[in-house]
CSV table of C-alpha atoms and ligand atoms in Angstrom, one decimal:
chain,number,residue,atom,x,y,z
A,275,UNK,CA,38.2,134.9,194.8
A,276,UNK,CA,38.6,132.9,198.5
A,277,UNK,CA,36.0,133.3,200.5
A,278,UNK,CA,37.4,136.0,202.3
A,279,UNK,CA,37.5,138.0,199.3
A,280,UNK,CA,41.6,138.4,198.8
A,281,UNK,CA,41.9,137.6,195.1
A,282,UNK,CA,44.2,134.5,194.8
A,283,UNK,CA,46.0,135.0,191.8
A,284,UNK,CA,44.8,133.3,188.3
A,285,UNK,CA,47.2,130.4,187.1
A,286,UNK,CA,48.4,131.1,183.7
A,287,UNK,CA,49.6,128.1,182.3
A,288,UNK,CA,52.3,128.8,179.9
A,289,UNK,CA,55.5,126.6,177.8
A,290,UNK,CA,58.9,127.7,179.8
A,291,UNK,CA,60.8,128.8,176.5
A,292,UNK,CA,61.7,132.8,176.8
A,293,UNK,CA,59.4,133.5,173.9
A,294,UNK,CA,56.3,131.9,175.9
A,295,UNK,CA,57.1,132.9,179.1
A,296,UNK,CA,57.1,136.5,177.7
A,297,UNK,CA,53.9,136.4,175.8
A,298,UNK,CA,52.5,134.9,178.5
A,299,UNK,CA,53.4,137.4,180.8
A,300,UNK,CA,51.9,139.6,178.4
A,301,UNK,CA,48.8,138.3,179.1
A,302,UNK,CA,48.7,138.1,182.3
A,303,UNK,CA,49.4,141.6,182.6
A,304,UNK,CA,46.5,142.3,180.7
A,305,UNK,CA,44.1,140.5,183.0
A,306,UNK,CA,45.3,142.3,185.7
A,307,UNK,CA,44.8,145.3,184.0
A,308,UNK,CA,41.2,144.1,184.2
A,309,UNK,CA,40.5,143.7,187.2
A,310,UNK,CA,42.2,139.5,187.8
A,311,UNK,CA,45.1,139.1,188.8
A,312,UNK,CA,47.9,136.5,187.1
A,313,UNK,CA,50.5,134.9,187.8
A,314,UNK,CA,52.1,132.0,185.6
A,315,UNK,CA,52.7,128.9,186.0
A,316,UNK,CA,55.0,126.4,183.7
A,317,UNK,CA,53.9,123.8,182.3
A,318,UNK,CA,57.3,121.5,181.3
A,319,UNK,CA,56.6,118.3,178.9
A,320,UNK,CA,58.3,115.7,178.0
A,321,UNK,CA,58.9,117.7,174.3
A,322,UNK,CA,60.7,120.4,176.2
A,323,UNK,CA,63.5,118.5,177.0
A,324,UNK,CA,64.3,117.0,173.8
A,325,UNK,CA,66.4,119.4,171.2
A,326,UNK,CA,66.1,117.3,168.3
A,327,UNK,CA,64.3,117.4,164.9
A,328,UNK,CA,60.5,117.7,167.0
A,329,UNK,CA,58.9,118.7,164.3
A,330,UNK,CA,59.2,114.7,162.6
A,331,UNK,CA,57.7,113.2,166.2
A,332,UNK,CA,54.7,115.2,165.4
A,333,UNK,CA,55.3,118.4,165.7
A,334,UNK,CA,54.9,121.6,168.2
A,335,UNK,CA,51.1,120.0,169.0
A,336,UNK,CA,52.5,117.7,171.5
A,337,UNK,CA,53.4,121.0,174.3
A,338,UNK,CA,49.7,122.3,173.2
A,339,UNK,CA,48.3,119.1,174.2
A,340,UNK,CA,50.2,118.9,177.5
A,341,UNK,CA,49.2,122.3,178.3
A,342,UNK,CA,45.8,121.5,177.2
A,343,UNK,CA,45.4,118.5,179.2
A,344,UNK,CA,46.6,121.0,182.3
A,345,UNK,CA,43.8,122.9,181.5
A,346,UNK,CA,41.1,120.5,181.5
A,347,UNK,CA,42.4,118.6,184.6
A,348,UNK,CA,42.4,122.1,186.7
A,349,UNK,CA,46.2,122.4,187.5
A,350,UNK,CA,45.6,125.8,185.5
A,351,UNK,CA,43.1,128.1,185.4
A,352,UNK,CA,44.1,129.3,182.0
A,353,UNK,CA,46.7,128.4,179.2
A,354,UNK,CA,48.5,130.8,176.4
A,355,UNK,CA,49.2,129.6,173.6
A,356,UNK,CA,51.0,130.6,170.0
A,357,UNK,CA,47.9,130.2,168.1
A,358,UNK,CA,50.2,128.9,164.9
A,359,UNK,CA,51.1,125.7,167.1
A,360,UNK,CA,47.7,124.7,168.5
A,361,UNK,CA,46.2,121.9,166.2
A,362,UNK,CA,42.9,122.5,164.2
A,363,UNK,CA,41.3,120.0,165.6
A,364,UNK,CA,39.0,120.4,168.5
A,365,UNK,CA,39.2,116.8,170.5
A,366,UNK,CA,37.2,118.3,173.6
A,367,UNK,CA,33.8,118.3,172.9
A,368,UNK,CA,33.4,122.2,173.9
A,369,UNK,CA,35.2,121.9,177.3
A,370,UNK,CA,37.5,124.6,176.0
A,371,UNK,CA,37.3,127.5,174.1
A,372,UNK,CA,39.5,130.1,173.2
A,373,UNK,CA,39.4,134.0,173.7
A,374,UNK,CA,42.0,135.8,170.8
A,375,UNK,CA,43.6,139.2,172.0
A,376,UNK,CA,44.6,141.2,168.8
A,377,UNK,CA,46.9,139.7,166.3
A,378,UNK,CA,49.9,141.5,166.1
A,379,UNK,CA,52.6,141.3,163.1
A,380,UNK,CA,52.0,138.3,160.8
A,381,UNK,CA,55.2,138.5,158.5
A,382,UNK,CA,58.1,136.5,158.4
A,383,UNK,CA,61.3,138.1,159.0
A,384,UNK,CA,64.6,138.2,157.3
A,385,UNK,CA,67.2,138.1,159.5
A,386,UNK,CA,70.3,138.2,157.5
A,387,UNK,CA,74.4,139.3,157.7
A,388,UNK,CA,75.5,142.5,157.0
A,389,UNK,CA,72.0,144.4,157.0
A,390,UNK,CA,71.0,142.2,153.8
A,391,UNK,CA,67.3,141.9,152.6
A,392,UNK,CA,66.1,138.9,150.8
A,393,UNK,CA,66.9,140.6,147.2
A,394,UNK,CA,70.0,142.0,148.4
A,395,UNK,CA,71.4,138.7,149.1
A,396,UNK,CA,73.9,137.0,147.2
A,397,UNK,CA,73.5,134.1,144.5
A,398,UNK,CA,74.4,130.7,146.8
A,399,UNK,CA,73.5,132.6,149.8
A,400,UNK,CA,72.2,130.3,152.5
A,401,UNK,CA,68.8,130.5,154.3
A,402,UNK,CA,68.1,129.0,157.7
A,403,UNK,CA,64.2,127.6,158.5
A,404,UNK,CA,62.9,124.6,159.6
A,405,UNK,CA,59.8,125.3,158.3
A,406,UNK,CA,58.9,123.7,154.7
A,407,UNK,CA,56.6,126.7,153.9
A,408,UNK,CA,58.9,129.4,154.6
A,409,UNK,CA,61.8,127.0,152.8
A,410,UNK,CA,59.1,126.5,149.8
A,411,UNK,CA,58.1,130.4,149.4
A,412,UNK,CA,61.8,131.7,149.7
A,413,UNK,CA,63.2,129.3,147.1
A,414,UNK,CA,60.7,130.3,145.1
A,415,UNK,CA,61.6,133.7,145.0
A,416,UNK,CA,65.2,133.1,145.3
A,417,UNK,CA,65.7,129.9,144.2
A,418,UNK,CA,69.5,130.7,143.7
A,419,UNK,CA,69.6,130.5,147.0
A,420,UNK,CA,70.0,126.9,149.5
A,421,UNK,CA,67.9,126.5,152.5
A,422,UNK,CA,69.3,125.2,156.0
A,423,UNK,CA,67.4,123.3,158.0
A,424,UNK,CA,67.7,125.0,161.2
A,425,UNK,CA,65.5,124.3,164.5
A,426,UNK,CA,65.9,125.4,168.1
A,427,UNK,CA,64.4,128.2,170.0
A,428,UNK,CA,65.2,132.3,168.8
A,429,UNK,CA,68.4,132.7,170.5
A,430,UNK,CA,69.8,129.5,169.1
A,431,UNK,CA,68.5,130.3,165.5
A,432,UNK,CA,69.7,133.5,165.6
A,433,UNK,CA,73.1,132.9,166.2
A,434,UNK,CA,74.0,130.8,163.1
A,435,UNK,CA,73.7,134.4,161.4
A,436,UNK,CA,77.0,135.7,160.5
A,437,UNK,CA,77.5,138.5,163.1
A,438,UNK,CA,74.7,137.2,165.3
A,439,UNK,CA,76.9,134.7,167.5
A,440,UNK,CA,76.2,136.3,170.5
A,441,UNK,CA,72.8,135.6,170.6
A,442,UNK,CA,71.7,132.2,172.2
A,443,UNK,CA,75.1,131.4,174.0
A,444,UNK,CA,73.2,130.1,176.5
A,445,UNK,CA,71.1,128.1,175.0
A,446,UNK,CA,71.5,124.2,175.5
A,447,UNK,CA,71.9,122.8,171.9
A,448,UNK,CA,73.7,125.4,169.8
A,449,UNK,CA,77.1,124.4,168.7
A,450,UNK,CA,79.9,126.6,169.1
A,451,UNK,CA,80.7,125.3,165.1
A,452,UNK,CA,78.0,126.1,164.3
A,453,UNK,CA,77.4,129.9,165.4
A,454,UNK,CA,77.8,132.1,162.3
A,455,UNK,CA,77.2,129.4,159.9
A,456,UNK,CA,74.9,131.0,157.5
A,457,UNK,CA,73.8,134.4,155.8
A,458,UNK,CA,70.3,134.6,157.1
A,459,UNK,CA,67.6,132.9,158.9
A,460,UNK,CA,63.9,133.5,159.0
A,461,UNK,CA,61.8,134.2,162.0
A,462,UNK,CA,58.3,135.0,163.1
A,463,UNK,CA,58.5,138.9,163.5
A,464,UNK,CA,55.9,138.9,166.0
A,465,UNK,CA,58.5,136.8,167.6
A,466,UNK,CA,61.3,138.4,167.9
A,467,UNK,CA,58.8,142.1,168.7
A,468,UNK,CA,57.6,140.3,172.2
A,469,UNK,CA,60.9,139.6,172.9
A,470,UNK,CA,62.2,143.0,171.5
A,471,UNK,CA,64.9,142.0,169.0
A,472,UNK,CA,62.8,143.6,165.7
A,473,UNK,CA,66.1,145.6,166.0
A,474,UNK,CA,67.7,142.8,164.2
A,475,UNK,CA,65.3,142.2,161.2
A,476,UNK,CA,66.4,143.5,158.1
A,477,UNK,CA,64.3,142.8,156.0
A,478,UNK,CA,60.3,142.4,157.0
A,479,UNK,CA,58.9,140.1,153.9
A,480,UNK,CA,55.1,141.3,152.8
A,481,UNK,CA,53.2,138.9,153.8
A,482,UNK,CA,50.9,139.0,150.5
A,483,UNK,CA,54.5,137.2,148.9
A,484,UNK,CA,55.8,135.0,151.8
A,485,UNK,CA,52.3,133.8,153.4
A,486,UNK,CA,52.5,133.4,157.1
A,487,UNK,CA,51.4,130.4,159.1
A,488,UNK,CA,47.5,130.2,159.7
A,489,UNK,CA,47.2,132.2,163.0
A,490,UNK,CA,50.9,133.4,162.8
A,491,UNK,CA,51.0,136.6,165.3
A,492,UNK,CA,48.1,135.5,167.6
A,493,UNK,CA,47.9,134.3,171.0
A,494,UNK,CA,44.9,132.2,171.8
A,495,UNK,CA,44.0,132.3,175.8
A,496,UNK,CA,42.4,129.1,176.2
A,497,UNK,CA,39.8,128.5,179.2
A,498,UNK,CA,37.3,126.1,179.8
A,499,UNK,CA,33.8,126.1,179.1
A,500,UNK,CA,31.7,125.1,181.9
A,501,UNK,CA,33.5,126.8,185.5
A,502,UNK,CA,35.6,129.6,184.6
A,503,UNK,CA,34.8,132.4,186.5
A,504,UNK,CA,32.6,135.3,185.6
A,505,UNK,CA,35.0,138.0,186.1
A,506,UNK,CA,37.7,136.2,184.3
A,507,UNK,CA,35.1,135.7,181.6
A,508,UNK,CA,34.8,139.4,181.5
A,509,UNK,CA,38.5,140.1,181.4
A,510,UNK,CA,38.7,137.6,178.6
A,511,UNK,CA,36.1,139.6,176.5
A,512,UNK,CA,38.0,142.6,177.1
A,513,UNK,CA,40.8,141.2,175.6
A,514,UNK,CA,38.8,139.7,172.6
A,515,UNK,CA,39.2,141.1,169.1
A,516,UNK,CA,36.5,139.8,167.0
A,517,UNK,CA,38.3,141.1,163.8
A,518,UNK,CA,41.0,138.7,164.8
A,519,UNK,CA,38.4,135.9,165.7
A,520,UNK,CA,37.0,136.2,162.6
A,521,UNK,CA,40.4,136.3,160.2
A,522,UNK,CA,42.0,133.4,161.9
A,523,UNK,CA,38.9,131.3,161.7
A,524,UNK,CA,38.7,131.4,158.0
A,525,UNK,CA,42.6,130.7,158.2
A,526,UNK,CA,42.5,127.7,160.3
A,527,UNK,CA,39.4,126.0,159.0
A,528,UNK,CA,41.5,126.3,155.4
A,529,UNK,CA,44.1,124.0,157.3
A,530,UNK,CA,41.5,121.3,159.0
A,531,UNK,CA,40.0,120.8,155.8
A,532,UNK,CA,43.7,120.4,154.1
A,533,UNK,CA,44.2,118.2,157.1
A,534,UNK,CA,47.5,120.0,157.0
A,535,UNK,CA,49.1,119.8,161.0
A,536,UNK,CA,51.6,123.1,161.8
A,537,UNK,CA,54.4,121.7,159.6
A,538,UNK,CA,53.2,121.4,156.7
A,539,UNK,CA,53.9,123.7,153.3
A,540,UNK,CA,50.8,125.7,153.8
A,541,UNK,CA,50.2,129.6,154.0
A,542,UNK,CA,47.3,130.9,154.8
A,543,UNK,CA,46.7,134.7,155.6
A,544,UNK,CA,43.2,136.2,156.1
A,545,UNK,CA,42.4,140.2,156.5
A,546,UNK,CA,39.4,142.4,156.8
A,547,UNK,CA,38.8,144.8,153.9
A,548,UNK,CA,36.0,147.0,152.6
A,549,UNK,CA,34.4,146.4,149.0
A,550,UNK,CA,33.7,149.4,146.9
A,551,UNK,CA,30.3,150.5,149.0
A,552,UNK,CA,32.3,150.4,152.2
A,553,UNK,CA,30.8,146.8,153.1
A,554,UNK,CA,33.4,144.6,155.2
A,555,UNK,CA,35.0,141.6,153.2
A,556,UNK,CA,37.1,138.9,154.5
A,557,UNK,CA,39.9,138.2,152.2
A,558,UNK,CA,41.4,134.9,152.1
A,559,UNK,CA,45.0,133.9,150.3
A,560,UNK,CA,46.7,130.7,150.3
A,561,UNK,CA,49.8,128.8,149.5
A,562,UNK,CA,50.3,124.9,149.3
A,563,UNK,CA,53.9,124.3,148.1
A,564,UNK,CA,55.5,121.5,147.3
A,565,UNK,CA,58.0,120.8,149.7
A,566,UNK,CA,60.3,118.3,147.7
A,567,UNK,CA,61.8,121.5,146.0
A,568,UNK,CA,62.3,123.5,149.4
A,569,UNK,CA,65.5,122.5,149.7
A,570,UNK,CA,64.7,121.1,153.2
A,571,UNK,CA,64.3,117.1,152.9
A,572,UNK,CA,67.2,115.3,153.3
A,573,UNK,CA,67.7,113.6,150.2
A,574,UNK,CA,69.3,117.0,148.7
A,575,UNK,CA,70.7,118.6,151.5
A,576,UNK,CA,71.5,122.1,150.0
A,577,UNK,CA,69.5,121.9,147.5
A,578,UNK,CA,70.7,123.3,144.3
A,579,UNK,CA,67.8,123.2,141.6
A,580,UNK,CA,67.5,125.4,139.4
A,581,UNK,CA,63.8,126.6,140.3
A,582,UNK,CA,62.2,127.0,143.1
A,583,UNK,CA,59.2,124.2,144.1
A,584,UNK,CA,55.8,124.6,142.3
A,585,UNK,CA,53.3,127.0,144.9
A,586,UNK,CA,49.6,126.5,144.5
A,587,UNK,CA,48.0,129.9,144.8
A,588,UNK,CA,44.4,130.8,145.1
A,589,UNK,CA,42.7,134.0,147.2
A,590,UNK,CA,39.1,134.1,147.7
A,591,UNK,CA,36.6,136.7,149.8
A,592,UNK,CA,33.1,136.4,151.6
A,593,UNK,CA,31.3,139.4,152.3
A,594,UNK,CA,30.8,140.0,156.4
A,595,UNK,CA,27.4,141.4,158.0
A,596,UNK,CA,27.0,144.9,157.9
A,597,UNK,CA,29.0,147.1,160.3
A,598,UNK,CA,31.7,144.4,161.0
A,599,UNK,CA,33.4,144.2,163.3
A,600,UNK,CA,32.2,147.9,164.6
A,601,UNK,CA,29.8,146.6,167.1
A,602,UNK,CA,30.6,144.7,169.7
A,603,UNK,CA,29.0,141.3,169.5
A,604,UNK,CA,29.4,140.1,172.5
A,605,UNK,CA,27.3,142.6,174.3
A,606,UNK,CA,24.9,143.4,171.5
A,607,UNK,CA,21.6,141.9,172.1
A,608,UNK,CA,19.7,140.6,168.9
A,609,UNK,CA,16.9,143.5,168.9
A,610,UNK,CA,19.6,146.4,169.6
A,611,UNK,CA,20.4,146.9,166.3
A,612,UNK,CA,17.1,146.8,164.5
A,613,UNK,CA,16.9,150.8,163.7
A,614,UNK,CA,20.4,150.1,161.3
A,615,UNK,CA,19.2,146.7,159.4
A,616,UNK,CA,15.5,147.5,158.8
A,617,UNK,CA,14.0,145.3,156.6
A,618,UNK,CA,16.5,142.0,156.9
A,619,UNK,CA,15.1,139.0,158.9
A,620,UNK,CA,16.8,139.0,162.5
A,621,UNK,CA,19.4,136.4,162.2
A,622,UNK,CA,22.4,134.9,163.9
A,623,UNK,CA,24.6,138.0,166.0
A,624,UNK,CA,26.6,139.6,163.2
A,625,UNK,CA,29.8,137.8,164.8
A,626,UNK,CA,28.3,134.5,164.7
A,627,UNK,CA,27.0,134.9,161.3
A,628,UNK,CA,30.7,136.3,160.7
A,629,UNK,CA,32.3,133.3,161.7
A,630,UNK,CA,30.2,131.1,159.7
A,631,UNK,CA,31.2,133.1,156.6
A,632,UNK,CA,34.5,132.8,157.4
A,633,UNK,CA,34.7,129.1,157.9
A,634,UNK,CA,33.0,128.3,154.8
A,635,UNK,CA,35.1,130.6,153.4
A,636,UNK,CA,38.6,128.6,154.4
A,637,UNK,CA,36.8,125.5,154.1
A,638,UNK,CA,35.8,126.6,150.1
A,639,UNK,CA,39.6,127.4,149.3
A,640,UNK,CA,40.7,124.2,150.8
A,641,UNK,CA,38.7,122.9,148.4
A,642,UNK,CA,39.6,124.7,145.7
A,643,UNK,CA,43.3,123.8,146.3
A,644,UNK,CA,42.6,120.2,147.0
A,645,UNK,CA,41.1,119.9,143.0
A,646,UNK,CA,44.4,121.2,141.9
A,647,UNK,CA,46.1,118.5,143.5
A,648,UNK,CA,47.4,120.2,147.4
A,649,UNK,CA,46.3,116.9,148.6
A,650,UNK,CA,50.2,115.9,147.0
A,651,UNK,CA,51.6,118.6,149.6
A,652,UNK,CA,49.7,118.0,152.8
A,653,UNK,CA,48.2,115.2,154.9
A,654,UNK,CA,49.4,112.8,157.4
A,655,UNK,CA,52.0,111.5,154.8
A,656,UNK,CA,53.7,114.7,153.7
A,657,UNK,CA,52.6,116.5,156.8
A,658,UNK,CA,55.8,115.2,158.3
A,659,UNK,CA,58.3,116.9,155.4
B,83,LIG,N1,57.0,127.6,165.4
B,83,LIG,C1,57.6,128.3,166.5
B,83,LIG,C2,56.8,129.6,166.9
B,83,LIG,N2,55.6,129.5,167.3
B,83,LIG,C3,55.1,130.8,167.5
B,83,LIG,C4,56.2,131.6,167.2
B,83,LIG,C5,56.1,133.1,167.4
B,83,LIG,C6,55.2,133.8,166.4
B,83,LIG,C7,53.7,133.6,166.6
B,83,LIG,O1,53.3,133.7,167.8
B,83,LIG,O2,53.0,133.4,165.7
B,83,LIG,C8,57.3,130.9,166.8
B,83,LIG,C9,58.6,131.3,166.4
B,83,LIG,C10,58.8,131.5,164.9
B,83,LIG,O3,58.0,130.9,164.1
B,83,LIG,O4,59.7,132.1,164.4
């Protein structure tokens, strides 16, 4: 607020690319709807003007940390990010922290000629990704089938779909030889929803058999710590979902301990479930793949072997305190609830004790994986496949 009390307008920080511009937007909407009003501003790195292969110069992190570094030097008040491409590791000493509005879809989606699903498909079909999980998990289900690498933003990726050419023809970077080049690409759905072209999936792949990317479908608002303003504190909790919180904690905390940055061959998808008494339980699954049979490194091109690359597979689940996520934490006082849990110790608030869980939780599989040998698949070295 000015001293006058006119509300100057929040500054959103936000990527430039369609996709982020529109979830951003998104958000900002939402804080408005709360009372603070938003408008965005872009932040443009040096990563933004460079089409090639980013992913082998380390990866999406390098527009998180620009926006990041935005944040903390106060050219924005606020920063949206894809929570998928915001590293694990938290190099700010708790000047930042993230609020996480409700994740939507977490699948992968098919996007394929002809209305074609993933089964449907025919033997030598070929797959676009860039992504050596989603390369590693398709061949492995159809390993008859060659992956493409394929990078760029939606438009771009879309049109190398047979019958998709029109899509992207703006776009700086997509060949016109290249348009209509292959038989199907895979997206994020959540994607291609906030931009509203689900119209064009055709085949939505259940993300218990193609795991998604740890904190695929979320947003993360990021703000800092120590002078963001109350009533933008308060939006921010309105637009908190602690089920969300909790799931892609356990997710990402799987990948810090794998040391696995966003491109590596690991899935990781966590949900909320009730056990047989109607307690809540977070579940965890989790893929590592090896991604020398993907089909995506260089050495094969197309690749053409006969089976698909070996997947490392485990699931695990922590119970969650009582009456998860029903009550809201974060204006629950530690007394409030005393009548309900008679008889238990007053601990931690149920969402911090939740969190805990669900950390040690992601942390436990990691471990689990790593003494079957993921520690092959991920890491600095293989990190960059
Ligand atoms: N790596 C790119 C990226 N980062 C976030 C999304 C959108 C989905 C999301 O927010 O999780 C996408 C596109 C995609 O993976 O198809």
């Amino acid at each position: 607020m000015s001293p006058e009390g006119a509300p100057t307008p929040l500054r959103v920080g936000t990527r430039g690319s369609k996709l982020a511009t529109t979830q951003s937007q998104q958000v900002a909407d939402l804080l408005a709807a709360h009372g603070v009003p938003a408008q965005l501003s872009i932040v443009t790195t040096t990563g933004d003007l460079i089409s090639g292969p980013l992913a082998q110069m380390g990866g999406t992190g390098v527009f998180a940390a620009a926006l990041r570094q935005e944040l903390l030097t106060g050219g924005v008040d606020l920063a949206v990010h894809s929570l998928k491409d915001l590293p694990t590791q938290d190099a700010f000493d708790g000047a930042l922290a993230l609020a996480h509005p409700p994740r939507e879809d977490p699948r992968d989606a098919l996007v394929a000629r002809d209305g074609l699903t993933l089964e449907q498909l025919p033997a030598g079909a070929v797959i676009g990704t860039g992504s050596p999980r989603r390369a590693a998990q398709i061949r492995a289900l159809r390993p008859d089938c060659a992956i493409a690498d394929v990078r760029g933003n939606v438009g771009t990726r879309l049109s190398r779909v047979r019958g998709l050419e029109h899509h992207g023809v703006t776009d700086i970077g997509v060949g016109r030889e290249t348009r209509g080049d292959l038989d199907a690409v895979v997206l994020a759905a959540s994607g291609l929803a906030r931009l509203g072209l689900s119209a064009v999936v055709t085949d939505f792949l259940d993300p218990h058999r193609v795991l998604p990317a740890a904190g695929q479908g979320c947003l993360a608002v990021e703000y800092r710590t120590e002078d963001t303003a109350p009533e933008v504190l308060t939006a921010l909790r309105a637009l908190e979902d602690s089920a969300t919180r909790v799931a892609v904690r356990a997710e990402r905390a799987l990948l810090l301990r794998l040391e696995a940055g966003c491109a590596a061959p690991v899935g990781a998808y966590a949900q909320l479930e009730t056990d047989e008494a109607g307690a809540p339980v977070l579940v965890l699954e989790a893929v590592v793949a090896d991604p020398r049979e993907s089909g995506l490194q260089s050495s094969e091109g197309h690749s053409s072997g006969k089976q698909g690359p070996e997947i490392l597979r485990e699931t695990a689940r922590t119970p969650l305190p009582a009456g998860f996520p029903g009550v809201d934490a974060a204006t629950e006082t530690p007394g409030a609830r005393s009548g309900e849990v008679s008889g238990r110790v007053p601990g931690p608030e149920p969402l911090e004790q939740a969190e805990r869980a669900a950390a040690r939780l992601g942390t436990e599989l990691a471990e689990t994986l790593l003494g079957r040998g993921a520690d092959r698949y991920t890491g600095a070295e293989a990190g960059r496949a």
